[in-house]
Amino acid sequence: MYLRIQPTSEIPIYTQLIYQIKKGIIKKELMPGESLPSVRSLASDIGINLHTVNKAYKLLVEEGVLVQQKKGFRVNPSVDLMMKEDQFKAFREKLEELMIDARIFNVSDEVLMDLKTEIMKTLKESDEDDVV
């Protein structure tokens, strides 16, 4: 899996790392039960502080996306993850912020739907690649 971290972004590196890992799971670059690189190894590979990687991994464990074992972290083997109430509330707040920006900047519902379709397509491309 290729991680794309932008050190100059306003988005904290641990947040970028969280979403890169989630994207890897969605695109099936990381499979349920698969081990992730060790905290030290990943930090070294992408040139960031090991505490940043540890924070991202721990937050993914709290969300249920990863599980922690004696020998590191693995993608949760359970396929059916459910959002907890606090996660759903945070999700709704993020979506509301996006919708506010869409209205302020006059982004039409059609453009929003086109963007959603485009993003969903890029997240499913690896699924289609698997079909023989």
Short mmCIF file of N, CA and C in Angstrom, two decimals:
data_model
loop_
_atom_site.label_atom_id
_atom_site.label_comp_id
_atom_site.label_asym_id
_atom_site.label_seq_id
_atom_site.Cartn_x
_atom_site.Cartn_y
_atom_site.Cartn_z
N MET A 1 0.84 -1.18 0.00
CA MET A 1 0.00 0.00 0.00
C MET A 1 0.89 1.24 0.00
N TYR A 2 0.51 2.20 -0.81
CA TYR A 2 1.26 3.45 -0.92
C TYR A 2 0.56 4.50 -0.08
N LEU A 3 1.27 5.13 0.86
CA LEU A 3 0.72 6.19 1.70
C LEU A 3 1.15 7.55 1.17
N ARG A 4 0.19 8.42 1.00
CA ARG A 4 0.47 9.76 0.49
C ARG A 4 0.27 10.76 1.62
N ILE A 5 1.36 11.16 2.25
CA ILE A 5 1.31 12.11 3.36
C ILE A 5 1.87 13.44 2.87
N GLN A 6 1.14 14.52 3.17
CA GLN A 6 1.58 15.85 2.76
C GLN A 6 1.97 16.65 4.01
N PRO A 7 3.26 16.74 4.29
CA PRO A 7 3.72 17.40 5.52
C PRO A 7 3.33 18.87 5.62
N THR A 8 3.11 19.55 4.50
CA THR A 8 2.78 20.97 4.53
C THR A 8 1.27 21.23 4.60
N SER A 9 0.48 20.17 4.60
CA SER A 9 -0.98 20.30 4.65
C SER A 9 -1.42 20.84 6.01
N GLU A 10 -2.58 21.51 6.01
CA GLU A 10 -3.17 21.97 7.28
C GLU A 10 -3.75 20.79 8.06
N ILE A 11 -3.98 19.67 7.38
CA ILE A 11 -4.52 18.48 8.03
C ILE A 11 -3.39 17.80 8.80
N PRO A 12 -3.60 17.53 10.09
CA PRO A 12 -2.53 16.89 10.87
C PRO A 12 -2.09 15.57 10.22
N ILE A 13 -0.82 15.26 10.36
CA ILE A 13 -0.26 14.06 9.73
C ILE A 13 -0.96 12.80 10.23
N TYR A 14 -1.27 12.73 11.53
CA TYR A 14 -1.92 11.52 12.03
C TYR A 14 -3.30 11.33 11.39
N THR A 15 -4.00 12.44 11.11
CA THR A 15 -5.30 12.36 10.45
C THR A 15 -5.13 11.89 9.01
N GLN A 16 -4.12 12.42 8.32
CA GLN A 16 -3.85 11.96 6.96
C GLN A 16 -3.56 10.47 6.95
N LEU A 17 -2.77 10.03 7.91
CA LEU A 17 -2.40 8.62 7.99
C LEU A 17 -3.64 7.75 8.24
N ILE A 18 -4.52 8.19 9.12
CA ILE A 18 -5.76 7.46 9.39
C ILE A 18 -6.54 7.26 8.10
N TYR A 19 -6.72 8.33 7.34
CA TYR A 19 -7.53 8.22 6.13
C TYR A 19 -6.82 7.47 5.01
N GLN A 20 -5.52 7.51 4.98
CA GLN A 20 -4.79 6.71 3.99
C GLN A 20 -4.95 5.22 4.30
N ILE A 21 -4.92 4.86 5.57
CA ILE A 21 -5.11 3.46 5.97
C ILE A 21 -6.55 3.03 5.67
N LYS A 22 -7.52 3.86 6.01
CA LYS A 22 -8.92 3.54 5.71
C LYS A 22 -9.12 3.38 4.20
N LYS A 23 -8.51 4.26 3.43
CA LYS A 23 -8.63 4.18 1.97
C LYS A 23 -8.01 2.87 1.47
N GLY A 24 -6.89 2.48 2.04
CA GLY A 24 -6.25 1.21 1.67
C GLY A 24 -7.16 0.02 1.96
N ILE A 25 -7.91 0.09 3.05
CA ILE A 25 -8.85 -0.98 3.38
C ILE A 25 -10.00 -1.00 2.38
N ILE A 26 -10.56 0.17 2.09
CA ILE A 26 -11.67 0.26 1.14
C ILE A 26 -11.26 -0.24 -0.24
N LYS A 27 -10.04 0.10 -0.65
CA LYS A 27 -9.56 -0.30 -1.99
C LYS A 27 -8.98 -1.71 -2.00
N LYS A 28 -9.07 -2.39 -0.86
CA LYS A 28 -8.59 -3.77 -0.70
C LYS A 28 -7.08 -3.89 -0.91
N GLU A 29 -6.36 -2.82 -0.61
CA GLU A 29 -4.91 -2.88 -0.58
C GLU A 29 -4.46 -3.44 0.77
N LEU A 30 -5.34 -3.30 1.76
CA LEU A 30 -5.16 -3.91 3.08
C LEU A 30 -6.38 -4.79 3.31
N MET A 31 -6.14 -6.05 3.62
CA MET A 31 -7.24 -7.00 3.76
C MET A 31 -7.54 -7.26 5.24
N PRO A 32 -8.78 -7.66 5.55
CA PRO A 32 -9.12 -7.99 6.94
C PRO A 32 -8.14 -9.02 7.52
N GLY A 33 -7.63 -8.72 8.71
CA GLY A 33 -6.68 -9.61 9.37
C GLY A 33 -5.23 -9.36 9.00
N GLU A 34 -4.99 -8.54 7.99
CA GLU A 34 -3.62 -8.28 7.54
C GLU A 34 -2.87 -7.40 8.55
N SER A 35 -1.61 -7.73 8.78
CA SER A 35 -0.77 -6.94 9.69
C SER A 35 -0.34 -5.64 9.04
N LEU A 36 -0.27 -4.60 9.84
CA LEU A 36 0.28 -3.33 9.38
C LEU A 36 1.75 -3.28 9.76
N PRO A 37 2.51 -2.42 9.10
CA PRO A 37 3.91 -2.27 9.49
C PRO A 37 4.00 -1.83 10.95
N SER A 38 5.09 -2.18 11.59
CA SER A 38 5.27 -1.75 12.98
C SER A 38 5.31 -0.21 13.02
N VAL A 39 5.00 0.32 14.18
CA VAL A 39 5.02 1.77 14.37
C VAL A 39 6.37 2.33 13.97
N ARG A 40 7.43 1.72 14.47
CA ARG A 40 8.78 2.19 14.20
C ARG A 40 9.12 2.10 12.71
N SER A 41 8.76 1.00 12.09
CA SER A 41 9.06 0.78 10.68
C SER A 41 8.33 1.78 9.79
N LEU A 42 7.02 1.97 10.04
CA LEU A 42 6.25 2.90 9.21
C LEU A 42 6.75 4.33 9.39
N ALA A 43 7.03 4.71 10.63
CA ALA A 43 7.54 6.06 10.90
C ALA A 43 8.83 6.29 10.13
N SER A 44 9.71 5.32 10.15
CA SER A 44 10.98 5.42 9.45
C SER A 44 10.77 5.48 7.94
N ASP A 45 9.88 4.64 7.42
CA ASP A 45 9.64 4.57 5.97
C ASP A 45 9.10 5.88 5.40
N ILE A 46 8.19 6.52 6.14
CA ILE A 46 7.60 7.74 5.59
C ILE A 46 8.17 9.02 6.21
N GLY A 47 9.13 8.86 7.11
CA GLY A 47 9.86 10.00 7.64
C GLY A 47 9.06 10.87 8.60
N ILE A 48 8.29 10.22 9.48
CA ILE A 48 7.55 10.97 10.50
C ILE A 48 7.86 10.41 11.88
N ASN A 49 7.43 11.13 12.89
CA ASN A 49 7.67 10.73 14.27
C ASN A 49 6.90 9.46 14.60
N LEU A 50 7.51 8.55 15.32
CA LEU A 50 6.83 7.29 15.66
C LEU A 50 5.62 7.50 16.55
N HIS A 51 5.60 8.58 17.33
CA HIS A 51 4.43 8.88 18.17
C HIS A 51 3.22 9.26 17.32
N THR A 52 3.50 9.85 16.15
CA THR A 52 2.42 10.21 15.22
C THR A 52 1.77 8.94 14.67
N VAL A 53 2.58 7.98 14.28
CA VAL A 53 2.06 6.70 13.78
C VAL A 53 1.30 5.99 14.89
N ASN A 54 1.88 5.97 16.08
CA ASN A 54 1.23 5.30 17.21
C ASN A 54 -0.14 5.93 17.50
N LYS A 55 -0.22 7.25 17.44
CA LYS A 55 -1.49 7.95 17.68
C LYS A 55 -2.52 7.54 16.63
N ALA A 56 -2.12 7.50 15.38
CA ALA A 56 -3.05 7.11 14.30
C ALA A 56 -3.52 5.68 14.51
N TYR A 57 -2.60 4.77 14.78
CA TYR A 57 -2.97 3.37 15.00
C TYR A 57 -3.93 3.24 16.19
N LYS A 58 -3.63 3.93 17.29
CA LYS A 58 -4.47 3.83 18.49
C LYS A 58 -5.88 4.37 18.22
N LEU A 59 -5.98 5.47 17.48
CA LEU A 59 -7.30 6.02 17.15
C LEU A 59 -8.08 5.06 16.24
N LEU A 60 -7.38 4.39 15.34
CA LEU A 60 -8.04 3.40 14.48
C LEU A 60 -8.50 2.19 15.30
N VAL A 61 -7.76 1.86 16.34
CA VAL A 61 -8.19 0.78 17.25
C VAL A 61 -9.47 1.22 17.98
N GLU A 62 -9.49 2.46 18.47
CA GLU A 62 -10.67 2.98 19.16
C GLU A 62 -11.90 2.94 18.27
N GLU A 63 -11.71 3.21 16.98
CA GLU A 63 -12.83 3.18 16.02
C GLU A 63 -13.23 1.76 15.66
N GLY A 64 -12.36 0.80 15.96
CA GLY A 64 -12.64 -0.59 15.60
C GLY A 64 -12.12 -0.98 14.23
N VAL A 65 -11.41 -0.08 13.56
CA VAL A 65 -10.88 -0.37 12.23
C VAL A 65 -9.67 -1.30 12.32
N LEU A 66 -8.85 -1.10 13.35
CA LEU A 66 -7.69 -1.96 13.60
C LEU A 66 -7.89 -2.69 14.93
N VAL A 67 -7.17 -3.78 15.08
CA VAL A 67 -7.10 -4.46 16.37
C VAL A 67 -5.63 -4.53 16.77
N GLN A 68 -5.38 -4.38 18.06
CA GLN A 68 -4.01 -4.45 18.55
C GLN A 68 -3.77 -5.81 19.16
N GLN A 69 -2.63 -6.39 18.78
CA GLN A 69 -2.24 -7.68 19.32
C GLN A 69 -0.85 -7.56 19.90
N LYS A 70 -0.36 -8.63 20.50
CA LYS A 70 0.98 -8.58 21.09
C LYS A 70 2.03 -8.16 20.07
N LYS A 71 1.89 -8.63 18.87
CA LYS A 71 2.88 -8.35 17.82
C LYS A 71 2.41 -7.26 16.86
N GLY A 72 1.83 -6.20 17.37
CA GLY A 72 1.49 -5.07 16.53
C GLY A 72 0.00 -4.93 16.23
N PHE A 73 -0.27 -4.35 15.08
CA PHE A 73 -1.64 -4.00 14.70
C PHE A 73 -2.05 -4.73 13.43
N ARG A 74 -3.33 -5.09 13.39
CA ARG A 74 -3.91 -5.76 12.22
C ARG A 74 -5.21 -5.06 11.83
N VAL A 75 -5.56 -5.18 10.55
CA VAL A 75 -6.86 -4.72 10.10
C VAL A 75 -7.90 -5.61 10.78
N ASN A 76 -8.93 -5.00 11.32
CA ASN A 76 -9.98 -5.76 11.99
C ASN A 76 -10.53 -6.82 11.04
N PRO A 77 -10.49 -8.08 11.43
CA PRO A 77 -10.99 -9.13 10.54
C PRO A 77 -12.51 -9.11 10.38
N SER A 78 -13.22 -8.39 11.25
CA SER A 78 -14.68 -8.28 11.13
C SER A 78 -15.02 -7.35 9.98
N VAL A 79 -15.81 -7.84 9.05
CA VAL A 79 -16.16 -7.06 7.86
C VAL A 79 -17.25 -6.04 8.16
N ASP A 80 -18.13 -6.35 9.11
CA ASP A 80 -19.29 -5.51 9.38
C ASP A 80 -19.06 -4.57 10.56
N LEU A 81 -18.34 -3.48 10.32
CA LEU A 81 -18.12 -2.49 11.37
C LEU A 81 -19.32 -1.57 11.44
N MET A 82 -19.68 -1.18 12.63
CA MET A 82 -20.80 -0.26 12.84
C MET A 82 -20.27 0.98 13.56
N MET A 83 -20.74 2.16 13.14
CA MET A 83 -20.34 3.39 13.80
C MET A 83 -20.96 3.44 15.19
N LYS A 84 -20.16 3.90 16.13
CA LYS A 84 -20.68 4.16 17.47
C LYS A 84 -21.39 5.50 17.41
N GLU A 85 -22.18 5.78 18.43
CA GLU A 85 -22.98 7.01 18.45
C GLU A 85 -22.10 8.26 18.31
N ASP A 86 -20.97 8.31 19.03
CA ASP A 86 -20.10 9.48 18.95
C ASP A 86 -19.43 9.59 17.59
N GLN A 87 -19.13 8.46 16.96
CA GLN A 87 -18.55 8.48 15.61
C GLN A 87 -19.57 9.02 14.61
N PHE A 88 -20.84 8.59 14.75
CA PHE A 88 -21.89 9.06 13.85
C PHE A 88 -22.09 10.56 14.01
N LYS A 89 -22.05 11.04 15.25
CA LYS A 89 -22.21 12.47 15.50
C LYS A 89 -21.08 13.26 14.82
N ALA A 90 -19.84 12.78 14.95
CA ALA A 90 -18.70 13.45 14.31
C ALA A 90 -18.82 13.40 12.79
N PHE A 91 -19.28 12.26 12.26
CA PHE A 91 -19.49 12.10 10.82
C PHE A 91 -20.52 13.12 10.33
N ARG A 92 -21.63 13.24 11.06
CA ARG A 92 -22.68 14.17 10.68
C ARG A 92 -22.17 15.61 10.70
N GLU A 93 -21.35 15.95 11.70
CA GLU A 93 -20.80 17.31 11.80
C GLU A 93 -19.88 17.61 10.61
N LYS A 94 -19.05 16.63 10.22
CA LYS A 94 -18.18 16.83 9.04
C LYS A 94 -19.01 17.05 7.79
N LEU A 95 -20.05 16.24 7.64
CA LEU A 95 -20.91 16.36 6.46
C LEU A 95 -21.63 17.70 6.46
N GLU A 96 -22.07 18.14 7.63
CA GLU A 96 -22.74 19.44 7.72
C GLU A 96 -21.79 20.57 7.31
N GLU A 97 -20.52 20.49 7.75
CA GLU A 97 -19.54 21.50 7.36
C GLU A 97 -19.37 21.54 5.84
N LEU A 98 -19.31 20.37 5.22
CA LEU A 98 -19.19 20.30 3.76
C LEU A 98 -20.43 20.88 3.07
N MET A 99 -21.59 20.59 3.62
CA MET A 99 -22.83 21.10 3.03
C MET A 99 -22.93 22.62 3.18
N ILE A 100 -22.44 23.15 4.30
CA ILE A 100 -22.42 24.61 4.49
C ILE A 100 -21.52 25.23 3.44
N ASP A 101 -20.33 24.68 3.25
CA ASP A 101 -19.43 25.20 2.22
C ASP A 101 -20.05 25.10 0.84
N ALA A 102 -20.73 23.99 0.57
CA ALA A 102 -21.37 23.82 -0.74
C ALA A 102 -22.40 24.92 -0.98
N ARG A 103 -23.16 25.25 0.03
CA ARG A 103 -24.19 26.29 -0.14
C ARG A 103 -23.58 27.68 -0.24
N ILE A 104 -22.59 27.95 0.61
CA ILE A 104 -21.93 29.27 0.58
C ILE A 104 -21.31 29.54 -0.78
N PHE A 105 -20.69 28.50 -1.37
CA PHE A 105 -19.99 28.65 -2.64
C PHE A 105 -20.83 28.19 -3.83
N ASN A 106 -22.13 28.09 -3.62
CA ASN A 106 -23.08 27.77 -4.69
C ASN A 106 -22.73 26.52 -5.49
N VAL A 107 -22.34 25.48 -4.80
CA VAL A 107 -22.09 24.19 -5.46
C VAL A 107 -23.45 23.50 -5.59
N SER A 108 -23.83 23.20 -6.81
CA SER A 108 -25.15 22.63 -7.04
C SER A 108 -25.25 21.19 -6.54
N ASP A 109 -26.49 20.75 -6.33
CA ASP A 109 -26.72 19.36 -5.94
C ASP A 109 -26.19 18.41 -7.01
N GLU A 110 -26.31 18.81 -8.27
CA GLU A 110 -25.81 17.98 -9.37
C GLU A 110 -24.29 17.80 -9.28
N VAL A 111 -23.58 18.88 -9.00
CA VAL A 111 -22.13 18.80 -8.86
C VAL A 111 -21.77 17.94 -7.65
N LEU A 112 -22.51 18.10 -6.56
CA LEU A 112 -22.26 17.27 -5.37
C LEU A 112 -22.43 15.80 -5.70
N MET A 113 -23.49 15.45 -6.41
CA MET A 113 -23.73 14.06 -6.77
C MET A 113 -22.65 13.55 -7.73
N ASP A 114 -22.22 14.39 -8.66
CA ASP A 114 -21.15 14.01 -9.59
C ASP A 114 -19.85 13.74 -8.82
N LEU A 115 -19.54 14.59 -7.85
CA LEU A 115 -18.34 14.39 -7.03
C LEU A 115 -18.44 13.10 -6.23
N LYS A 116 -19.60 12.86 -5.64
CA LYS A 116 -19.80 11.62 -4.88
C LYS A 116 -19.59 10.41 -5.77
N THR A 117 -20.17 10.44 -6.96
CA THR A 117 -20.04 9.32 -7.90
C THR A 117 -18.58 9.12 -8.30
N GLU A 118 -17.88 10.21 -8.57
CA GLU A 118 -16.47 10.14 -8.96
C GLU A 118 -15.61 9.56 -7.84
N ILE A 119 -15.84 10.02 -6.64
CA ILE A 119 -15.06 9.53 -5.49
C ILE A 119 -15.36 8.05 -5.23
N MET A 120 -16.62 7.69 -5.26
CA MET A 120 -16.99 6.29 -5.04
C MET A 120 -16.38 5.39 -6.12
N LYS A 121 -16.32 5.90 -7.34
CA LYS A 121 -15.72 5.12 -8.43
C LYS A 121 -14.24 4.88 -8.16
N THR A 122 -13.52 5.89 -7.71
CA THR A 122 -12.09 5.71 -7.45
C THR A 122 -11.86 4.76 -6.28
N LEU A 123 -12.79 4.74 -5.33
CA LEU A 123 -12.65 3.83 -4.19
C LEU A 123 -13.00 2.39 -4.57
N LYS A 124 -13.74 2.21 -5.65
CA LYS A 124 -14.14 0.86 -6.08
C LYS A 124 -13.27 0.31 -7.19
N GLU A 125 -12.38 1.11 -7.75
CA GLU A 125 -11.58 0.67 -8.89
C GLU A 125 -10.83 -0.62 -8.62
N SER A 126 -10.28 -0.78 -7.41
CA SER A 126 -9.53 -1.99 -7.13
C SER A 126 -10.46 -3.20 -7.05
N ASP A 127 -11.73 -2.99 -6.64
CA ASP A 127 -12.69 -4.10 -6.64
C ASP A 127 -12.88 -4.62 -8.05
N GLU A 128 -13.03 -3.71 -9.01
CA GLU A 128 -13.25 -4.10 -10.38
C GLU A 128 -12.02 -4.74 -10.99
N ASP A 129 -10.84 -4.29 -10.55
CA ASP A 129 -9.59 -4.88 -11.04
C ASP A 129 -9.46 -6.34 -10.64
N ASP A 130 -10.10 -6.71 -9.52
CA ASP A 130 -10.01 -8.08 -9.03
C ASP A 130 -10.85 -9.05 -9.85
N VAL A 131 -11.85 -8.52 -10.59
CA VAL A 131 -12.72 -9.39 -11.36
C VAL A 131 -11.99 -9.88 -12.60
N VAL A 132 -12.05 -11.20 -12.84
CA VAL A 132 -11.34 -11.78 -13.98
C VAL A 132 -12.30 -12.02 -15.11
#
